[in-house]
XYZ file of C-alpha atoms in Angstrom:
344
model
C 80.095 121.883 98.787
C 80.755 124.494 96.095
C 84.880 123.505 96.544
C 83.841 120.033 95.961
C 82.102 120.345 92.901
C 84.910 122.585 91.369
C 87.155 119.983 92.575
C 85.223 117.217 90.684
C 84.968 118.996 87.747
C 88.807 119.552 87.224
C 89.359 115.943 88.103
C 87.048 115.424 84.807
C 89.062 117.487 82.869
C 92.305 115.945 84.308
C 90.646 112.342 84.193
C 91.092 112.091 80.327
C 94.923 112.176 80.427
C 94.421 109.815 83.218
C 94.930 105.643 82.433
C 92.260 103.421 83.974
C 93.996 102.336 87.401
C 95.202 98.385 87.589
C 93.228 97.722 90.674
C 94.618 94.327 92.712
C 91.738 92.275 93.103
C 90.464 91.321 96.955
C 90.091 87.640 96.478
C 90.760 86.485 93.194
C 94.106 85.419 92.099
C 95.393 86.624 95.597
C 98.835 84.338 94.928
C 100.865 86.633 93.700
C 104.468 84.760 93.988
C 105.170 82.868 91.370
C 104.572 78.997 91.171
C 106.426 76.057 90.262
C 104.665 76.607 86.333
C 106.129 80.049 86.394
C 109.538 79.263 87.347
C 109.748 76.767 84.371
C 108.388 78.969 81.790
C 110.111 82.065 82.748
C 113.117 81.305 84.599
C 116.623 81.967 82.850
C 118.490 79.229 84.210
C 116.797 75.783 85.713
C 118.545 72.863 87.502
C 117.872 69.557 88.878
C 119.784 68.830 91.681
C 120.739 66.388 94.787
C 122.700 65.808 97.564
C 126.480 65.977 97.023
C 127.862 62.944 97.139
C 131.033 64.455 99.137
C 128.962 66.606 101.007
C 125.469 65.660 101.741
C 124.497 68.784 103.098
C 125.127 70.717 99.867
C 123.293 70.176 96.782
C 124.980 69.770 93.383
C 123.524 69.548 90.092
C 122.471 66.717 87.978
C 120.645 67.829 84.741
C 120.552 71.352 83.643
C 117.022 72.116 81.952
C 117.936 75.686 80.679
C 121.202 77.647 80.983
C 124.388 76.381 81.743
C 125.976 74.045 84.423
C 125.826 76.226 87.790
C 129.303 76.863 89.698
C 127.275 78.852 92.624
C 124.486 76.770 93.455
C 124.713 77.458 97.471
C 121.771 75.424 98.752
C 121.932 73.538 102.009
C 119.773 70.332 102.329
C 117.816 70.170 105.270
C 117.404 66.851 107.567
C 113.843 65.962 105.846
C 114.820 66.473 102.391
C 118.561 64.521 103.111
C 116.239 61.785 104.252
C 113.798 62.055 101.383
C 116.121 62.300 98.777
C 118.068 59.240 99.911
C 115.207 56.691 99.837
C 114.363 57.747 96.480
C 117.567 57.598 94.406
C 115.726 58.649 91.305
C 114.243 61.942 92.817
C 115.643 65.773 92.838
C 115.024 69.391 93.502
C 114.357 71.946 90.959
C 115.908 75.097 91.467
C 115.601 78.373 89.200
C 118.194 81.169 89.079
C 115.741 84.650 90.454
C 118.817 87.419 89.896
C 122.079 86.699 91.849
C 120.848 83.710 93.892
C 119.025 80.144 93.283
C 115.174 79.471 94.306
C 114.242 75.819 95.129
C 111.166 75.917 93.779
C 109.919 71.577 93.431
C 110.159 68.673 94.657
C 111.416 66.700 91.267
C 109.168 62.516 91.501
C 107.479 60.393 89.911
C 104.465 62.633 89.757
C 105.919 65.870 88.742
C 108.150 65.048 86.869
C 106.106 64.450 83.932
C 104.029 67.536 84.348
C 107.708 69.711 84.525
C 108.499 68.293 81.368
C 104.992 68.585 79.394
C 105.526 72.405 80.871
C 109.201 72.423 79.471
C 107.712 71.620 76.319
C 104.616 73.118 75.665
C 105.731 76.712 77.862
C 107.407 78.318 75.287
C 104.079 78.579 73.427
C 101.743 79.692 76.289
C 100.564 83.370 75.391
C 101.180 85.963 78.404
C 98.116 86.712 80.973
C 95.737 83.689 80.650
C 95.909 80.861 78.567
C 93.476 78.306 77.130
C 96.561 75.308 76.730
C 98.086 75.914 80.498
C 94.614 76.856 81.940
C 93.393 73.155 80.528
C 96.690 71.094 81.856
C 96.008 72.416 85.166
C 92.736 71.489 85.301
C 93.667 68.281 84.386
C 95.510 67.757 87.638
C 92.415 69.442 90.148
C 91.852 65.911 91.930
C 95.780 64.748 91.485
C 96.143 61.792 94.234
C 99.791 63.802 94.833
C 98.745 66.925 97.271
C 101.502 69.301 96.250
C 100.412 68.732 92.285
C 96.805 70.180 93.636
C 97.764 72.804 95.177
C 99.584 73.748 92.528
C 96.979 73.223 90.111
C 94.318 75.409 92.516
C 97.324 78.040 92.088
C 97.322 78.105 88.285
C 93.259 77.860 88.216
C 92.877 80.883 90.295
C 94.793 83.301 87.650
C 92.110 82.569 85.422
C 89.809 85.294 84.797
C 86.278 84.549 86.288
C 84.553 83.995 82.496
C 87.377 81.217 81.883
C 87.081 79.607 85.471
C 83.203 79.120 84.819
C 84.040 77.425 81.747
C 85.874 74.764 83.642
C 85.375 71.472 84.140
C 84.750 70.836 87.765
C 86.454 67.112 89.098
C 86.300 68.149 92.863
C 83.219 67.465 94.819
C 82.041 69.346 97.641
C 83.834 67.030 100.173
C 87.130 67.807 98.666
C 86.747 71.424 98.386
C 86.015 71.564 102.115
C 88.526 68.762 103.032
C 91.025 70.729 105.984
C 89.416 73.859 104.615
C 89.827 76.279 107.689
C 93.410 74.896 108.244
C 96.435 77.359 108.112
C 98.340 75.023 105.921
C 95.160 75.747 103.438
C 94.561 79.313 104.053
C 95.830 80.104 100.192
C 93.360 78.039 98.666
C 90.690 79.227 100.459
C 89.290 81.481 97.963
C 89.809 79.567 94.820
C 87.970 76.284 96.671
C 85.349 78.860 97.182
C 84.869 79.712 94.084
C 84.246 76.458 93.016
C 82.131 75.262 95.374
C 79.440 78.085 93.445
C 80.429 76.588 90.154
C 79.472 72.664 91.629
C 76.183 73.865 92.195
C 74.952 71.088 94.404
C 72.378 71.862 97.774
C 75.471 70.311 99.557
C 77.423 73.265 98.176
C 74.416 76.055 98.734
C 74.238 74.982 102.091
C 78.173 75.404 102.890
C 77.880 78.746 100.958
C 74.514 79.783 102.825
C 76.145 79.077 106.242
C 79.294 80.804 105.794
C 77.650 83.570 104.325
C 75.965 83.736 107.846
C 78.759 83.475 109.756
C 80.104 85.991 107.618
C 77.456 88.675 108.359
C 77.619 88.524 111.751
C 81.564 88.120 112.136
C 84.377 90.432 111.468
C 86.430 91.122 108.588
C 87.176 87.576 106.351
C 89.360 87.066 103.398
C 86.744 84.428 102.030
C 83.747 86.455 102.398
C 84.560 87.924 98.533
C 84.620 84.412 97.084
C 82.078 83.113 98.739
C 79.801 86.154 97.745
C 80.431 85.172 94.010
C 79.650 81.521 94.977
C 76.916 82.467 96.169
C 75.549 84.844 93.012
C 76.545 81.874 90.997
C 74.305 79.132 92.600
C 71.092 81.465 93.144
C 71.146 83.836 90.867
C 68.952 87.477 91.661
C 67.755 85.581 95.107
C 72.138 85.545 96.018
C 71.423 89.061 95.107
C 69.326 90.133 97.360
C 70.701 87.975 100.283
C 73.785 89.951 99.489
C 71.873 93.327 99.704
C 69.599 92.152 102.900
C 72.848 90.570 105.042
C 75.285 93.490 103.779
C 74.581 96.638 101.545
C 71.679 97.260 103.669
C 73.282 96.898 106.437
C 74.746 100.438 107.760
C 76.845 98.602 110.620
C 78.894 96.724 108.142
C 81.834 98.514 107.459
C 83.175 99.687 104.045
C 86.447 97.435 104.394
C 84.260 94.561 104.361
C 81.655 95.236 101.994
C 84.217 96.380 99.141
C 84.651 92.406 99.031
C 80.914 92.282 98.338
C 81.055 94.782 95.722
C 83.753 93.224 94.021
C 82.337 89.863 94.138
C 78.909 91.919 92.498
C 81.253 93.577 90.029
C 82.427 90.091 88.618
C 79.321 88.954 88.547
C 77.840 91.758 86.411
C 81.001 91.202 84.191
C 79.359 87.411 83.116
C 75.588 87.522 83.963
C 72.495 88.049 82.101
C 71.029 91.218 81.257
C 68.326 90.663 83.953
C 71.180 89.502 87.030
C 72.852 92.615 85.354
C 69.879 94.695 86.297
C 69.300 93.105 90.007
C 72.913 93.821 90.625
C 72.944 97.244 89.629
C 69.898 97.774 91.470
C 71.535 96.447 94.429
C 74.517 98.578 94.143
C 72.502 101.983 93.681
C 70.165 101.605 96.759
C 73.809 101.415 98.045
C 75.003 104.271 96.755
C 71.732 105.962 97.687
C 71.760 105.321 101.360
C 75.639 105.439 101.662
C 77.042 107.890 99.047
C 80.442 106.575 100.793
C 80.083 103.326 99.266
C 80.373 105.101 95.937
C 84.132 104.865 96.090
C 83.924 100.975 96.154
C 81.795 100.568 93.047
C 83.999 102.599 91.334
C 86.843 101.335 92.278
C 85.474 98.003 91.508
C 83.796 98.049 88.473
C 86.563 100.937 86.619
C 89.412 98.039 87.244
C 87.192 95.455 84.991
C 86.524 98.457 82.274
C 82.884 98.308 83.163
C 81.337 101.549 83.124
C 77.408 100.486 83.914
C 77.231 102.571 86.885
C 78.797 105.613 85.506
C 74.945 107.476 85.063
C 74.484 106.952 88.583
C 77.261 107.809 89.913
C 77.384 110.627 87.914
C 74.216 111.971 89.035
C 75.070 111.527 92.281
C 77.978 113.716 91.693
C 75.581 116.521 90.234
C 73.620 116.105 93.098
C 76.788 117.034 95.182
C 76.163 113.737 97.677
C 79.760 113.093 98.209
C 81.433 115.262 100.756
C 84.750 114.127 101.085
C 87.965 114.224 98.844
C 88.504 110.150 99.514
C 84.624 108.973 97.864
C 85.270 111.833 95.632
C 88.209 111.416 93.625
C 87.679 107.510 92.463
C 84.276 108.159 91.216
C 85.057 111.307 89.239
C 88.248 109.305 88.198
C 85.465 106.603 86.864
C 83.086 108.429 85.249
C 85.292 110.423 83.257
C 86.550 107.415 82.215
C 83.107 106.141 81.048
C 82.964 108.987 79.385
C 85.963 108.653 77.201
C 84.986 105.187 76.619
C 81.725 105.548 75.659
């Protein structure tokens, strides 16, 4: 115990040369390739393209959007999209130049193509990381009647930070967030739908969230349980709270892997509650800490990444106390509370 206190106190005095860690998030924006949006702000060269007309199973271009006329567009058009393409004479493919080779990236109709060239327009003068203009055309298109525009707009909602996503304005009931929800073909989505099923608010909704949340507890490791967590914080309040605490915190069969997604979805929370959720969470998390010093490497993991140093005391404390006995709990909570410190 003696090593591990010297060790934690020259990670303290290391920690304040040390940057605060950019943590990925479990849940939230979990789409990290880019999508159709980001190809048309970003990419260096874009094309519209079709069929060949001397050979259908190449594609050759017929509009360039950015860049020049393409000499090594080496594309091959499948079956469906030969077929497609043919009964719709005024349709194409957009394709984006990613380094050496070209990315088909849309599906070029009547529905997108309007929405490709508001983003042509207006893209240029979207600010990098979130913003307010592309966060609001997006939103726009939640309930699209063309699938692929929805799915593309649940893509660009879920990079908003949680704050902004609260903020939006909700056109998808609780039947269409749970339309096909446990399908494969919908397994991206999942989370984001999740999320918003908190923010519609509705019994229908608390019951969905209740259930899973059930299922959940019982069940092995899910990649919705974060997101529905925060749904569930979001429709009850300090009661989600301490459902959250009773089904998982509390529970020393639950294992760490799992509840870091309830932690997280507690850290965001914190980030945009009141001061009294702000107290039931933290509450929550140090009769967590208390009965599993373990689980002190999740908070701080969790709550460092969003700059939110509310649990440094405690953890700190618990590091006087010398509770942690291994190198793994160890180093991310010294890392975070030295980092409170030089932000405080």
């Amino acid at each position: 115990m003696a090593r591990a206190r010297m060790t934690a106190l020259a990670l303290l005095t290391a920690v304040s040369l040390a940057a605060t860690p950019a943590l990925p998030c479990a849940f939230h924006n979990v789409l990290p390739e880019r999508t159709a949006a980001d190809w048309l702000v970003e990419g260096s060269a874009l094309v519209l393209a079709r069929p060949d007309p001397e050979n259908p199973f190449a594609f050759a271009p017929v509009e360039v959007l950015r860049g020049e006329v393409p000499s090594d567009l080496d594309a091959f058009v499948d079956s469906v999209s030969r077929r497609r393409l043919a009964a719709a004479p005024e349709n194409s493919v957009l394709f984006a130049r990613d380094g050496a080779r070209w990315v088909q990236v849309a599906y070029v109709d009547a529905d997108f193509r309007p929405v490709m060239r508001r983003i042509l327009k207006e893209g240029p003068e979207w600010t990098s990381g979130f913003d307010a203009r592309r966060f609001a055309l997006f939103a726009g298109l939640q309930d699209h009647r063309d699938r692929e525009l929805r799915n593309l707009a649940l893509r660009e909602i879920d990079k908003a930070p949680y704050a902004e996503l609260r903020r939006i304005k909700l056109r998808l009931g609780v039947a269409a967030l749970m339309e096909n929800f446990y399908t494969p073909v919908n397994a991206p989505y999942q989370p984001i739908r999740a999320l918003l099923l908190g923010l519609e608010g509705s019994e229908a909704a608390r019951r969905v969230i209740h259930s899973t949340l059930e299922g959940a507890a019982h069940g092995g490791q899910s990649p919705t349980l974060g997101a529905f967590a925060t749904a569930l914080v979001e429709i009850d309040g300090a009661e989600g709270v301490a459902l959250l605490e009773e089904k998982f915190l509390a529970d020393p069969a639950q294992p760490l892997a799992k509840l870091e997604l309830v932690v997280e979805a507690l850290a965001i929370q914190h980030g945009v509650g009141s001061a009294a959720l702000q107290g039931r969470i933290s509450a929550a998390l140090q009769g967590f800490v208390q009965t599993r010093p373990e689980g002190a490497a999740l908070v701080a993991r969790q709550f460092i990444s969003r700059r939110d140093w509310s649990q440094a005391a405690t953890l700190e404390a618990m590091m006087q106390a010398q509770r942690f006995t291994s190198s793994e709990t160890l180093l991310p909570v010294a890392i975070y509370v030295g980092q409170a410190k030089q932000a405080m």
